[in-house]
Coordinates of C-alpha atoms in Angstrom, one line a residue:
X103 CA 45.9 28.8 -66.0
X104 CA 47.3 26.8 -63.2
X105 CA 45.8 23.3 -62.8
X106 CA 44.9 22.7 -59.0
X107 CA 46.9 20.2 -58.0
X108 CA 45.2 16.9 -56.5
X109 CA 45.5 15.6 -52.5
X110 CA 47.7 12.1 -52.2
X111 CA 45.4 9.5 -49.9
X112 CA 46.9 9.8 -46.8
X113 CA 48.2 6.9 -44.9
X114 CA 48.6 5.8 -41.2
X115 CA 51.5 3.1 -40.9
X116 CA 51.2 1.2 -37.9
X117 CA 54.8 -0.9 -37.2
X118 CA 55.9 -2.4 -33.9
X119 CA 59.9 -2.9 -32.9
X120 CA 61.2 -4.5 -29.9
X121 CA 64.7 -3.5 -30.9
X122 CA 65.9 -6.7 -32.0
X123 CA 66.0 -6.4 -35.4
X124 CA 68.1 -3.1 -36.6
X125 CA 68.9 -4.2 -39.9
X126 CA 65.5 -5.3 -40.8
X127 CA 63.5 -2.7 -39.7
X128 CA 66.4 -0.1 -41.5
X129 CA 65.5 -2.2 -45.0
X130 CA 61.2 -1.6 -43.8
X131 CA 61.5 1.8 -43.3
X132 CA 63.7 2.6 -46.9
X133 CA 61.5 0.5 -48.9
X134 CA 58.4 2.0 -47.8
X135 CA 60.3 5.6 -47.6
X136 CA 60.4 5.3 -51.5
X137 CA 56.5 4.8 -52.1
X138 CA 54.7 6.7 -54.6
X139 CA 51.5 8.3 -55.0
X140 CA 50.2 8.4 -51.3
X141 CA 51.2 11.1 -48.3
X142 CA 52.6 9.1 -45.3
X143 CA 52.6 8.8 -41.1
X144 CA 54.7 6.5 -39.9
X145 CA 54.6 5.6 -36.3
X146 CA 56.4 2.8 -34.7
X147 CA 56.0 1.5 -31.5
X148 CA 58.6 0.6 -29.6
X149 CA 57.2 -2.6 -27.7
X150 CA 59.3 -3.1 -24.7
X151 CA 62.0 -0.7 -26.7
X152 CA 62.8 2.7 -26.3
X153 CA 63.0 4.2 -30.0
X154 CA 66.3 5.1 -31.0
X155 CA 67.7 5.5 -34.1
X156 CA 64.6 6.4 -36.6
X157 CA 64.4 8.4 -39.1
X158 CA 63.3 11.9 -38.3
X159 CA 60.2 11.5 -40.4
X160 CA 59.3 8.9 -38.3
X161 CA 57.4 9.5 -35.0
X162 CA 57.9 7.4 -32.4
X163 CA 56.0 6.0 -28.8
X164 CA 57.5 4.4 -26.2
X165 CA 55.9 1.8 -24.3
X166 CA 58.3 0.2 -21.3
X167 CA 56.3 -2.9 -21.6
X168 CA 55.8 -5.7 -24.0
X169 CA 52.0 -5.5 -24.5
X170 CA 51.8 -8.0 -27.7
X171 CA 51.0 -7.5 -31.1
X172 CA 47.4 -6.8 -31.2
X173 CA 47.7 -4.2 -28.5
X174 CA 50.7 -2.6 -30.2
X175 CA 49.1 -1.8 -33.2
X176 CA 45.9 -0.6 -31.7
X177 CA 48.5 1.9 -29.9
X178 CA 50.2 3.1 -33.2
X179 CA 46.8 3.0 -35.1
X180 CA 45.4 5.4 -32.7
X181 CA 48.3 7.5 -33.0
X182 CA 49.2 7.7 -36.4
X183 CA 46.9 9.6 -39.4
X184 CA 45.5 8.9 -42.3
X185 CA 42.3 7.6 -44.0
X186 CA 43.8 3.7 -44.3
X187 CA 46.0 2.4 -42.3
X188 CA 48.4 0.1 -43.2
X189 CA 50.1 -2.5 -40.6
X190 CA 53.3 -3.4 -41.6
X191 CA 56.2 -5.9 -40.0
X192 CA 59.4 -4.4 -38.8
X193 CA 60.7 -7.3 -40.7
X194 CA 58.8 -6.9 -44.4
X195 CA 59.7 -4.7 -47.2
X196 CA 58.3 -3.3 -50.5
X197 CA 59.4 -4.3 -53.3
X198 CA 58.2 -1.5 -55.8
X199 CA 57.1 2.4 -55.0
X200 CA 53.5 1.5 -55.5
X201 CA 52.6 -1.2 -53.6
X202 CA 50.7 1.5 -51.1
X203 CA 49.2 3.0 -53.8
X204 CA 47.7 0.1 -55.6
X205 CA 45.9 -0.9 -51.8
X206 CA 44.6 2.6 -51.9
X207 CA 43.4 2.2 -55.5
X208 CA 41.7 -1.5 -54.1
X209 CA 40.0 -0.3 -51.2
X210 CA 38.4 2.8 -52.5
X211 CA 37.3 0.7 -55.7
X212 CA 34.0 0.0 -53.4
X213 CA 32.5 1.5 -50.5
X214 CA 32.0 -1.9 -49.1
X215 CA 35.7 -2.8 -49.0
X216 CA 37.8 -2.7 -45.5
X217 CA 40.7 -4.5 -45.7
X218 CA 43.4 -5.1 -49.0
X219 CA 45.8 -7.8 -48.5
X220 CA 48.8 -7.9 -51.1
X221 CA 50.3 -11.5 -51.3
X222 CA 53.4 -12.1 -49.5
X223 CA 56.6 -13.6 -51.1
X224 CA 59.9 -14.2 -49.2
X225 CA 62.8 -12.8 -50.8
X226 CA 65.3 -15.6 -50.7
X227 CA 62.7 -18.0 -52.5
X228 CA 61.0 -20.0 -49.8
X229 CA 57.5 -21.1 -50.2
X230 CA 54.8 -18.7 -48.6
X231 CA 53.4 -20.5 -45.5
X232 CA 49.3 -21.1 -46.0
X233 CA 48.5 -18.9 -43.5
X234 CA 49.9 -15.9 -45.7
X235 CA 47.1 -17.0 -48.7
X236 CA 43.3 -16.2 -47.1
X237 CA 42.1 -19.0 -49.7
X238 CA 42.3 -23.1 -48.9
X239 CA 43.9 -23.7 -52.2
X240 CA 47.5 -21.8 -51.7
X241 CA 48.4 -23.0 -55.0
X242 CA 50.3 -20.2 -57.5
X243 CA 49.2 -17.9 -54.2
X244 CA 45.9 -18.4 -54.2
X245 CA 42.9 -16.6 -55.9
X246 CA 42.0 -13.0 -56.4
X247 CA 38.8 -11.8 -54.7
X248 CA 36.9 -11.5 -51.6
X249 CA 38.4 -13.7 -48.7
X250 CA 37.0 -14.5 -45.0
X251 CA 40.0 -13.6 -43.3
X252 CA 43.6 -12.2 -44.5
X253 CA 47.2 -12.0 -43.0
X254 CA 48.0 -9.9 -40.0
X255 CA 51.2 -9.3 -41.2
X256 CA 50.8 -6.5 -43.9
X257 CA 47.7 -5.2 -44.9
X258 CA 45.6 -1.8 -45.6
X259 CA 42.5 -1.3 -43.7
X260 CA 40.1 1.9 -43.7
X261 CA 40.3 3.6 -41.0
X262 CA 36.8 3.8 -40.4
X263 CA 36.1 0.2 -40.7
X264 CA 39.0 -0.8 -37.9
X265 CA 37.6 1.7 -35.8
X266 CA 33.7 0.5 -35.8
X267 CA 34.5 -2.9 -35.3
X268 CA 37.2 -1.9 -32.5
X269 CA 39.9 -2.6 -33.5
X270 CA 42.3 -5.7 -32.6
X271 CA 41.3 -7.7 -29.8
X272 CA 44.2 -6.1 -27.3
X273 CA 44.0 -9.0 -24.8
X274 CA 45.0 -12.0 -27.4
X275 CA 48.8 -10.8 -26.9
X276 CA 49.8 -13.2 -29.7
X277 CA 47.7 -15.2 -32.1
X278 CA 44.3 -15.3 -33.8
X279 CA 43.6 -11.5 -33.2
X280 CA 43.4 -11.7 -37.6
X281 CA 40.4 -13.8 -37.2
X282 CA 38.5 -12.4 -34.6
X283 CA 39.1 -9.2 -37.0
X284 CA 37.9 -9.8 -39.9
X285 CA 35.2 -12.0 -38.3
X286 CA 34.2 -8.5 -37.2
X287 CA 34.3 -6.6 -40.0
X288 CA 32.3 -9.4 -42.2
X289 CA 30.0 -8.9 -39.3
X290 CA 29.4 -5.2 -39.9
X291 CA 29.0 -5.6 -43.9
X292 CA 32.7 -5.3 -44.9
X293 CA 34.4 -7.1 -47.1
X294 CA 37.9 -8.5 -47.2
X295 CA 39.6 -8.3 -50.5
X296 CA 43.0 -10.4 -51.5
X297 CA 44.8 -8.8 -54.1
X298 CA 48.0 -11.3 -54.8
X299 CA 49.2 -9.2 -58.0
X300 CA 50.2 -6.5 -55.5
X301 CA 53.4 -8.5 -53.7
X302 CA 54.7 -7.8 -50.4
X303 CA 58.5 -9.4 -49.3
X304 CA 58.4 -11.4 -45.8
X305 CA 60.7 -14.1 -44.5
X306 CA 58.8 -17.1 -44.3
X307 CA 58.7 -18.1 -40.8
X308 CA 57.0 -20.8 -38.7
X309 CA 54.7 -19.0 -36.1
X310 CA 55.1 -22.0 -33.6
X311 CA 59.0 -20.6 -33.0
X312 CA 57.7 -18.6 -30.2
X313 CA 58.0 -19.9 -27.2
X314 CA 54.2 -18.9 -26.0
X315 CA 52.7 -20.1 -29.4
X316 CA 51.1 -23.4 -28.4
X317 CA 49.0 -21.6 -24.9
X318 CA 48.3 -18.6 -26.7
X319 CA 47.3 -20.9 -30.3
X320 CA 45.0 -22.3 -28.1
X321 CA 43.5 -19.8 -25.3
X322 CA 42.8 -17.4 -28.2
X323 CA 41.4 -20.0 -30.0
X324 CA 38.5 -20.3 -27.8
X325 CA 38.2 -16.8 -26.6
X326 CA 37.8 -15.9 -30.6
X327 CA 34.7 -18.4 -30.8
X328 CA 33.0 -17.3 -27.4
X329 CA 33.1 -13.8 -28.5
X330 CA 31.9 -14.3 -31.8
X331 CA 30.2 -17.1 -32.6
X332 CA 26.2 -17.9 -32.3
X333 CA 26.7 -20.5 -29.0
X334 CA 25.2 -23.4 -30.8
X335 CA 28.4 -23.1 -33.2
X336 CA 31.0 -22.5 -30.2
X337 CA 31.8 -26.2 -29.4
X338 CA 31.5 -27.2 -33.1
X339 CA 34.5 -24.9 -34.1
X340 CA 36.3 -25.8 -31.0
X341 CA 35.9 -29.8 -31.2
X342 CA 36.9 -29.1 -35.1
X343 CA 40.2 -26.9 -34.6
X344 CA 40.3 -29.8 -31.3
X345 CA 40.5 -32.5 -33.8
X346 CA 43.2 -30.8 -36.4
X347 CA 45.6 -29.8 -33.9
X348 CA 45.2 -33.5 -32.7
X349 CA 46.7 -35.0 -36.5
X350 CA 48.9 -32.0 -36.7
X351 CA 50.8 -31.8 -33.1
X352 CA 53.0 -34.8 -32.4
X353 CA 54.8 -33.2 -30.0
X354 CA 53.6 -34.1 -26.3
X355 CA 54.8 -31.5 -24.8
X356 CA 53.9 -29.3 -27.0
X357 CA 50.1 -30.9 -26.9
X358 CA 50.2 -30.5 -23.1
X359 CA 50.7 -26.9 -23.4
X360 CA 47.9 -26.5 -26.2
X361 CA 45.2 -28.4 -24.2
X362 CA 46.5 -26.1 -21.1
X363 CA 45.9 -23.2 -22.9
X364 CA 42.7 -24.5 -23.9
X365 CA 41.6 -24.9 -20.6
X366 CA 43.0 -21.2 -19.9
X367 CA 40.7 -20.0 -22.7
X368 CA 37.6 -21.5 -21.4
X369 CA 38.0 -20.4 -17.5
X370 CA 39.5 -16.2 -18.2
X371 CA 37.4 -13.2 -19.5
X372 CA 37.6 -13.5 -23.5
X373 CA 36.3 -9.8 -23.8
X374 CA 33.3 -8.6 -25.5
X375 CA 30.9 -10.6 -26.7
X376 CA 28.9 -10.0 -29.9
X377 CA 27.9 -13.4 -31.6
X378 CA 27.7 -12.7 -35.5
X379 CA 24.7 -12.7 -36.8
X380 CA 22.9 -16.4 -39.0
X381 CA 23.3 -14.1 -42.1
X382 CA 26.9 -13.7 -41.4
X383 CA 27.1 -17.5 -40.9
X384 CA 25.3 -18.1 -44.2
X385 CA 28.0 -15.6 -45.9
X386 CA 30.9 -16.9 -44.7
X387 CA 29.5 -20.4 -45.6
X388 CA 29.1 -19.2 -49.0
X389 CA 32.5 -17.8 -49.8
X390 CA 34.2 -20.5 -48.7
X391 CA 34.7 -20.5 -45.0
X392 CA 32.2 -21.5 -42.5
X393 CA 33.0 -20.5 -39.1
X394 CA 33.2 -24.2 -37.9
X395 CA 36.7 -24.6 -39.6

């Protein structure tokens, strides 16, 4: 008697190219080529970039214009398939066939879980930047377990949690789109779960490289709180993250740019606004993270 054979989880990868990085993106796509134990569709979006040079299993869309991250993967989200989605860096790599796998295996552990977030090592040793580890102590890569927010960089999502929160925030072009995420999904019952014993290769990077990082760092900033937090909180968050760039930035410059940004954020449309509820607040508190910090 034959045994029926059993369906791999399908999943959506979501990767964004500008062209700029050939021998990266060649190293992403072999690497994740090799996983085991999940069905794949891979779409890249070329941001600004006409795809050339894929693989054929790779689909591709074309959009003439740079239209930032967040935007970019809400484009190859809605174009690629799959129960989860997984976003992925045209710069990453995986170091074993079941990274993919093992996120599957995470997320569908509990009904309640949206978002697994492997921990990310750079290949050449560097240390992981905080931001990579959702937890305030980063130490040995931080704890196991739910987490407030997680790293935009490579991650698994369900599918039907991205899509009733809305996705990214397609406006933030660059910066703090992770946060006003997962904010949302905490929002709508979801939980965020790190998992660093499934590893994920990344070069360790400073964000502030990017010529727009300091106006976007900031604009974004505010335009996260005024869509999403309860409006006695808004200026507490803002004077807070005020305060910290303060000690952190000596630059001038650079701090003129910020506090323009700032200003930016306050006067333009941030989007939607739906304030999380106290409970959420109260949740947030508790594991670690109130949204004043």
């Amino acid at each position: 008697m034959s045994v029926p054979s059993v369906a791999l989880p399908r999943v959506g990868v979501a990767m964004l190219h500008m062209g700029d990085r050939p021998v990266e993106i060649a190293e992403a796509l072999r690497t994740l080529h090799a996983q085991e134990g999940v069905e794949l569709d891979v779409v890249v979006v070329g941001n600004g970039w006409k795809p050339t040079g894929l693989p054929d299993w790779v689909r591709t869309v074309h959009l003439p214009e740079n239209v930032g991250i967040p935007e970019g993967r809400n484009v190859a989200a809605r174009e690629c398939r799959g129960e989860f989605i997984y976003f992925y860096d045209d710069d990453a790599l995986l170091p074993t066939t079941d990274v993919l796998a093992r996120l599957v295996d995470v997320i569908r552990s509990d009904d309640a879980i949206a978002v697994a977030q492997p921990r990310g090592a750079d290949p050449t040793g560097k240390p992981a930047p905080r931001r990579w580890v959702p937890r305030f102590d980063v130490r040995d890569g931080g704890k196991a377990g739910p987490a407030t927010w997680f790293w935009e960089a490579v991650f698994m999502i369900r599918r039907t949690a991205f899509e009733q929160v809305g996705g990214w925030p397609g406006q933030f072009f660059f910066g703090h789109e992770g946060i006003d995420l997962a904010w949302r999904l905490v929002d709508a019952g979801w939980r965020i779960e790190y998992v660093p014993s499934v590893e994920v290769h990344h070069p360790a990077t400073a964000a502030a490289r990017h010529a727009i990082y300091y106006r976007t760092n900031a604009r974004n900033r505010v335009w996260v709180a005024r869509r999403n937090l309860p409006a006695p909180l808004i200026p507490v968050y803002l004077g807070s993250w005020t305060a910290v760039t303060l000690l952190r930035v000596r630059d001038k410059a650079a701090l003129r740019v910020w506090f323009k940004g700032f200003a930016e954020g306050v006067r333009t449309d941030a989007g939607e606004r739906r304030p999380m509820s106290w409970r959420t607040v109260a949740r947030l508190t508790k594991a670690g993270r109130p949204p004043v910090i």
